[in-house]
mmCIF file of C-alpha atoms and ligand atoms in Angstrom:
data_model
loop_
_atom_site.group_PDB
_atom_site.id
_atom_site.type_symbol
_atom_site.label_atom_id
_atom_site.label_comp_id
_atom_site.label_asym_id
_atom_site.label_seq_id
_atom_site.Cartn_x
_atom_site.Cartn_y
_atom_site.Cartn_z
ATOM 1 C CA MET A 8 183.852 -156.285 126.211
ATOM 2 C CA GLU A 9 186.341 -154.883 123.742
ATOM 3 C CA ILE A 10 189.033 -157.147 122.349
ATOM 4 C CA THR A 11 192.064 -155.525 120.811
ATOM 5 C CA PRO A 12 195.016 -156.998 118.941
ATOM 6 C CA PRO A 13 198.026 -155.043 120.144
ATOM 7 C CA TRP A 14 200.525 -154.772 117.342
ATOM 8 C CA VAL A 15 198.628 -153.027 114.644
ATOM 9 C CA CYS A 16 197.459 -149.847 116.238
ATOM 10 C CA ARG A 17 197.513 -150.346 119.901
ATOM 11 C CA ARG A 18 200.981 -150.550 121.050
ATOM 12 C CA TYR A 19 203.893 -148.233 120.997
ATOM 13 C CA ASP A 20 207.023 -149.578 122.610
ATOM 14 C CA MET A 21 209.463 -146.839 122.024
ATOM 15 C CA ALA A 22 212.546 -147.228 124.098
ATOM 16 C CA ARG A 23 215.126 -144.645 123.211
ATOM 17 C CA GLN A 24 218.514 -145.886 122.227
ATOM 18 C CA GLY A 25 221.945 -144.360 122.574
ATOM 19 C CA LYS A 26 223.946 -142.574 125.200
ATOM 20 C CA ARG A 27 221.385 -139.955 126.040
ATOM 21 C CA CYS A 28 218.953 -142.396 127.593
ATOM 22 C CA PRO A 29 220.505 -145.651 128.696
ATOM 23 C CA LEU A 30 217.589 -146.734 130.869
ATOM 24 C CA HIS A 31 214.655 -148.058 128.881
ATOM 25 C CA PHE A 32 211.236 -148.944 130.143
ATOM 26 C CA VAL A 33 211.170 -151.971 127.840
ATOM 27 C CA PRO A 34 214.078 -153.359 125.799
ATOM 28 C CA ASN A 35 212.384 -153.586 122.429
ATOM 29 C CA ILE A 36 211.233 -151.026 119.905
ATOM 30 C CA THR A 37 208.082 -151.343 117.877
ATOM 31 C CA PHE A 38 206.792 -148.203 116.226
ATOM 32 C CA GLY A 39 206.393 -144.529 116.824
ATOM 33 C CA HIS A 40 204.255 -141.570 115.864
ATOM 34 C CA PRO A 41 205.287 -141.546 112.179
ATOM 35 C CA VAL A 42 203.652 -144.966 111.849
ATOM 36 C CA VAL A 43 200.562 -143.711 113.632
ATOM 37 C CA GLU A 44 200.406 -140.766 111.254
ATOM 38 C CA SER A 45 200.721 -143.088 108.307
ATOM 39 C CA LEU A 46 198.013 -145.414 109.596
ATOM 40 C CA ARG A 47 195.688 -142.502 110.210
ATOM 41 C CA LYS A 48 196.170 -141.298 106.652
ATOM 42 C CA GLN A 49 195.518 -144.767 105.280
ATOM 43 C CA LEU A 50 192.606 -145.732 107.507
ATOM 44 C CA GLY A 51 190.799 -142.437 107.946
ATOM 45 C CA GLN A 52 189.388 -140.956 111.114
ATOM 46 C CA ASP A 53 187.336 -143.896 112.357
ATOM 47 C CA PRO A 54 189.848 -146.294 113.978
ATOM 48 C CA PHE A 55 190.468 -145.645 117.639
ATOM 49 C CA PHE A 56 194.195 -145.624 118.272
ATOM 50 C CA ASP A 57 195.115 -146.149 121.903
ATOM 51 C CA MET A 58 198.855 -145.859 122.305
ATOM 52 C CA HIS A 59 200.192 -148.013 125.119
ATOM 53 C CA MET A 60 203.365 -146.113 125.863
ATOM 54 C CA MET A 61 205.821 -148.519 127.407
ATOM 55 C CA VAL A 62 208.418 -145.797 127.442
ATOM 56 C CA SER A 63 210.654 -143.835 129.714
ATOM 57 C CA ARG A 64 209.662 -140.188 130.008
ATOM 58 C CA PRO A 65 206.192 -140.535 128.475
ATOM 59 C CA GLU A 66 205.756 -136.757 128.692
ATOM 60 C CA GLN A 67 207.832 -136.232 125.567
ATOM 61 C CA TRP A 68 205.513 -138.069 123.169
ATOM 62 C CA VAL A 69 202.140 -136.557 124.030
ATOM 63 C CA LYS A 70 202.138 -133.831 121.410
ATOM 64 C CA PRO A 71 203.669 -135.917 118.585
ATOM 65 C CA MET A 72 201.153 -138.689 119.201
ATOM 66 C CA ALA A 73 198.236 -136.268 119.291
ATOM 67 C CA VAL A 74 199.343 -134.634 116.053
ATOM 68 C CA ALA A 75 199.811 -138.061 114.457
ATOM 69 C CA GLY A 76 196.218 -139.002 115.211
ATOM 70 C CA ALA A 77 196.227 -140.983 118.455
ATOM 71 C CA LYS A 78 192.925 -140.915 120.337
ATOM 72 C CA GLN A 79 194.073 -142.267 123.656
ATOM 73 C CA TYR A 80 197.421 -142.032 125.383
ATOM 74 C CA THR A 81 198.091 -144.777 127.902
ATOM 75 C CA PHE A 82 201.171 -144.275 130.029
ATOM 76 C CA HIS A 83 202.763 -146.219 132.847
ATOM 77 C CA LEU A 84 202.454 -144.911 136.354
ATOM 78 C CA GLU A 85 205.963 -146.197 137.036
ATOM 79 C CA ALA A 86 207.440 -144.090 134.227
ATOM 80 C CA THR A 87 206.541 -140.634 135.460
ATOM 81 C CA GLU A 88 207.061 -138.569 138.567
ATOM 82 C CA ASN A 89 204.086 -136.330 137.919
ATOM 83 C CA PRO A 90 201.024 -138.261 136.735
ATOM 84 C CA GLY A 91 198.723 -135.290 137.361
ATOM 85 C CA ALA A 92 200.614 -132.987 135.017
ATOM 86 C CA LEU A 93 200.800 -135.684 132.380
ATOM 87 C CA ILE A 94 197.060 -136.355 132.567
ATOM 88 C CA LYS A 95 196.432 -132.634 132.151
ATOM 89 C CA ASP A 96 198.731 -132.448 129.150
ATOM 90 C CA ILE A 97 197.080 -135.439 127.485
ATOM 91 C CA ARG A 98 193.654 -133.847 127.955
ATOM 92 C CA GLU A 99 194.873 -130.527 126.614
ATOM 93 C CA ASN A 100 196.012 -132.427 123.550
ATOM 94 C CA ARG A 101 192.486 -133.782 123.140
ATOM 95 C CA MET A 102 193.217 -137.415 123.843
ATOM 96 C CA LYS A 103 191.689 -139.808 126.308
ATOM 97 C CA VAL A 104 193.841 -140.968 129.197
ATOM 98 C CA GLY A 105 194.865 -144.513 130.021
ATOM 99 C CA LEU A 106 196.928 -145.361 133.087
ATOM 100 C CA ALA A 107 198.821 -148.658 133.228
ATOM 101 C CA ILE A 108 200.479 -150.515 136.071
ATOM 102 C CA LYS A 109 203.087 -153.246 135.891
ATOM 103 C CA PRO A 110 202.621 -156.491 137.858
ATOM 104 C CA GLY A 111 204.808 -155.272 140.721
ATOM 105 C CA THR A 112 202.809 -152.077 141.268
ATOM 106 C CA THR A 113 199.954 -152.285 143.716
ATOM 107 C CA VAL A 114 196.602 -150.948 142.715
ATOM 108 C CA GLU A 115 196.541 -148.472 145.577
ATOM 109 C CA TYR A 116 199.050 -146.363 143.647
ATOM 110 C CA LEU A 117 196.635 -146.100 140.757
ATOM 111 C CA ALA A 118 193.547 -145.399 142.838
ATOM 112 C CA PRO A 119 194.193 -141.673 143.477
ATOM 113 C CA TRP A 120 194.135 -141.058 139.726
ATOM 114 C CA ALA A 121 191.210 -143.294 138.828
ATOM 115 C CA ASN A 122 188.644 -140.511 138.727
ATOM 116 C CA GLN A 123 190.791 -138.522 136.299
ATOM 117 C CA ILE A 124 191.377 -141.232 133.710
ATOM 118 C CA ASP A 125 189.341 -143.039 131.068
ATOM 119 C CA MET A 126 190.945 -146.445 131.371
ATOM 120 C CA ALA A 127 192.998 -148.381 133.883
ATOM 121 C CA LEU A 128 195.304 -151.008 132.399
ATOM 122 C CA VAL A 129 196.371 -153.893 134.601
ATOM 123 C CA MET A 130 199.366 -155.674 133.073
ATOM 124 C CA THR A 131 199.305 -159.440 133.492
ATOM 125 C CA VAL A 132 202.863 -159.886 132.197
ATOM 126 C CA GLU A 133 205.991 -157.808 132.606
ATOM 127 C CA PRO A 134 205.930 -155.215 129.807
ATOM 128 C CA GLY A 135 208.196 -155.956 126.896
ATOM 129 C CA PHE A 136 207.222 -158.997 124.924
ATOM 130 C CA GLY A 137 204.183 -160.874 123.721
ATOM 131 C CA GLY A 138 203.776 -164.589 124.312
ATOM 132 C CA GLN A 139 204.307 -164.553 128.065
ATOM 133 C CA THR A 140 202.269 -166.450 130.625
ATOM 134 C CA PHE A 141 199.163 -164.817 132.048
ATOM 135 C CA MET A 142 199.602 -163.823 135.696
ATOM 136 C CA GLU A 143 196.344 -164.795 137.301
ATOM 137 C CA ASP A 144 197.389 -163.305 140.606
ATOM 138 C CA MET A 145 196.784 -159.858 139.077
ATOM 139 C CA MET A 146 193.031 -160.508 139.002
ATOM 140 C CA PRO A 147 192.408 -159.201 142.537
ATOM 141 C CA LYS A 148 193.650 -155.825 141.268
ATOM 142 C CA VAL A 149 191.023 -155.874 138.541
ATOM 143 C CA HIS A 150 188.338 -156.934 140.980
ATOM 144 C CA TRP A 151 189.281 -154.231 143.442
ATOM 145 C CA LEU A 152 189.251 -151.558 140.757
ATOM 146 C CA ARG A 153 185.878 -152.728 139.451
ATOM 147 C CA THR A 154 184.450 -152.605 142.974
ATOM 148 C CA GLN A 155 185.792 -149.150 143.695
ATOM 149 C CA PHE A 156 185.200 -147.618 140.252
ATOM 150 C CA PRO A 157 182.163 -149.306 138.678
ATOM 151 C CA THR A 158 182.103 -147.218 135.497
ATOM 152 C CA LEU A 159 185.813 -147.133 134.742
ATOM 153 C CA ASP A 160 187.116 -148.924 131.658
ATOM 154 C CA ILE A 161 189.455 -151.630 132.925
ATOM 155 C CA GLU A 162 191.793 -153.387 130.521
ATOM 156 C CA VAL A 163 193.960 -156.473 130.963
ATOM 157 C CA ASP A 164 197.031 -157.007 128.760
ATOM 158 C CA GLY A 165 199.355 -159.976 128.653
ATOM 159 C CA GLY A 166 198.786 -163.665 128.039
ATOM 160 C CA VAL A 167 195.081 -163.264 127.419
ATOM 161 C CA GLY A 168 193.538 -165.975 125.258
ATOM 162 C CA PRO A 169 190.718 -168.499 125.206
ATOM 163 C CA ASP A 170 191.899 -170.117 128.444
ATOM 164 C CA THR A 171 192.302 -166.928 130.430
ATOM 165 C CA VAL A 172 189.901 -164.346 129.073
ATOM 166 C CA HIS A 173 187.019 -165.500 131.263
ATOM 167 C CA LYS A 174 189.149 -164.835 134.348
ATOM 168 C CA CYS A 175 189.593 -161.238 133.236
ATOM 169 C CA ALA A 176 185.895 -160.854 132.598
ATOM 170 C CA GLU A 177 184.902 -162.433 135.890
ATOM 171 C CA ALA A 178 187.254 -160.104 137.759
ATOM 172 C CA GLY A 179 185.586 -157.116 136.122
ATOM 173 C CA ALA A 180 187.665 -156.214 133.083
ATOM 174 C CA ASN A 181 185.727 -154.907 130.106
ATOM 175 C CA MET A 182 188.676 -154.570 127.721
ATOM 176 C CA ILE A 183 191.466 -156.956 126.842
ATOM 177 C CA VAL A 184 194.529 -156.932 124.627
ATOM 178 C CA SER A 185 195.210 -160.287 123.027
ATOM 179 C CA GLY A 186 198.334 -160.698 120.899
ATOM 180 C CA SER A 187 199.685 -164.218 120.550
ATOM 181 C CA ALA A 188 196.360 -165.970 120.944
ATOM 182 C CA HIS A 189 194.853 -163.716 118.320
ATOM 183 C CA TYR A 190 197.626 -163.907 115.752
ATOM 184 C CA GLU A 191 199.024 -167.380 116.176
ATOM 185 C CA ASP A 192 195.661 -169.066 115.924
ATOM 186 C CA CYS A 193 193.621 -166.490 114.203
ATOM 187 C CA ASP A 194 190.803 -168.637 112.975
ATOM 188 C CA GLN A 195 187.165 -168.077 113.547
ATOM 189 C CA LEU A 196 187.011 -170.640 116.298
ATOM 190 C CA VAL A 197 189.427 -168.731 118.528
ATOM 191 C CA LYS A 198 187.720 -165.452 117.856
ATOM 192 C CA GLU A 199 184.337 -166.936 118.713
ATOM 193 C CA CYS A 200 185.801 -168.575 121.781
ATOM 194 C CA LEU A 201 187.173 -165.254 122.996
ATOM 195 C CA LEU A 202 183.917 -163.513 122.353
ATOM 196 C CA ARG A 203 181.830 -166.224 123.984
ATOM 197 C CA SER A 204 184.007 -166.282 127.070
ATOM 198 C CA CYS A 205 183.499 -162.566 127.478
ATOM 199 C CA SER A 206 179.833 -162.415 126.790
ATOM 200 C CA GLU A 207 179.106 -165.209 129.235
ATOM 201 C CA ALA A 208 180.938 -163.485 132.026
ATOM 202 C CA ILE A 209 179.777 -159.915 131.450
ATOM 203 C CA PRO A 210 176.029 -159.299 131.788
HETATM 204 O O1 5RP B 16 202.460 -155.551 125.539
HETATM 205 C C1 5RP B 16 202.616 -156.609 126.016
HETATM 206 C C2 5RP B 16 203.836 -156.930 126.704
HETATM 207 O O2 5RP B 16 204.687 -155.872 126.587
HETATM 208 C C3 5RP B 16 201.540 -157.631 125.909
HETATM 209 O O3 5RP B 16 201.934 -158.784 126.478
HETATM 210 C C4 5RP B 16 201.128 -157.846 124.514
HETATM 211 O O4 5RP B 16 200.593 -156.695 124.027
HETATM 212 C C5 5RP B 16 200.079 -158.912 124.397
HETATM 213 O O5 5RP B 16 200.646 -159.982 123.851
HETATM 214 P P1 5RP B 16 200.271 -161.444 124.329
HETATM 215 O O6 5RP B 16 198.787 -161.586 124.195
HETATM 216 O O7 5RP B 16 201.026 -162.318 123.385
HETATM 217 O O8 5RP B 16 200.715 -161.587 125.752
#
């Protein structure tokens, strides 16, 4: 199982401000493609940058993110009216495709796209802020996806830590994002606990 801290290279909350776009997908802003470009220059070609685009109109950032050095572009199903065209555009820009769903979106909406994507992301909090409580009732979505799509990468994001990671693994997730648990108690014990929880649950 892969464990990823979100803030450094993983997450891109870019809600546009101003009169032109009053409706934001999430209320906060983290960083955009200039930061990705900068990180790529500093860190070289090796790090895998998956951009979780919690944005309105995700179509507009595909090219800038690709040019900046992103390797995967994960967008929200709720944020676009044409997932098929967006998937095609991401591929044409030589990035992998991640498809995320918010807690209120049923997994059946994601299923038609599952064979065209590299990763399905099941949110276990409402997108927007770290430090929220893990929504265990999202686990049936993960289990259903794992049953239907055995080889698909399935990621869980939101409230994942030592007490909850095994639930993700048992449901069938093979990737997690862990923010607060990773950063607020970032000692070796927590890291080992996370890793042990995963390795025990995943053969
Ligand atoms: O992106 C998120 C919400 O928008 C996630 O919750 C965040 O990336 C993970 O943080 P935490 O582990 O603290 O829930």
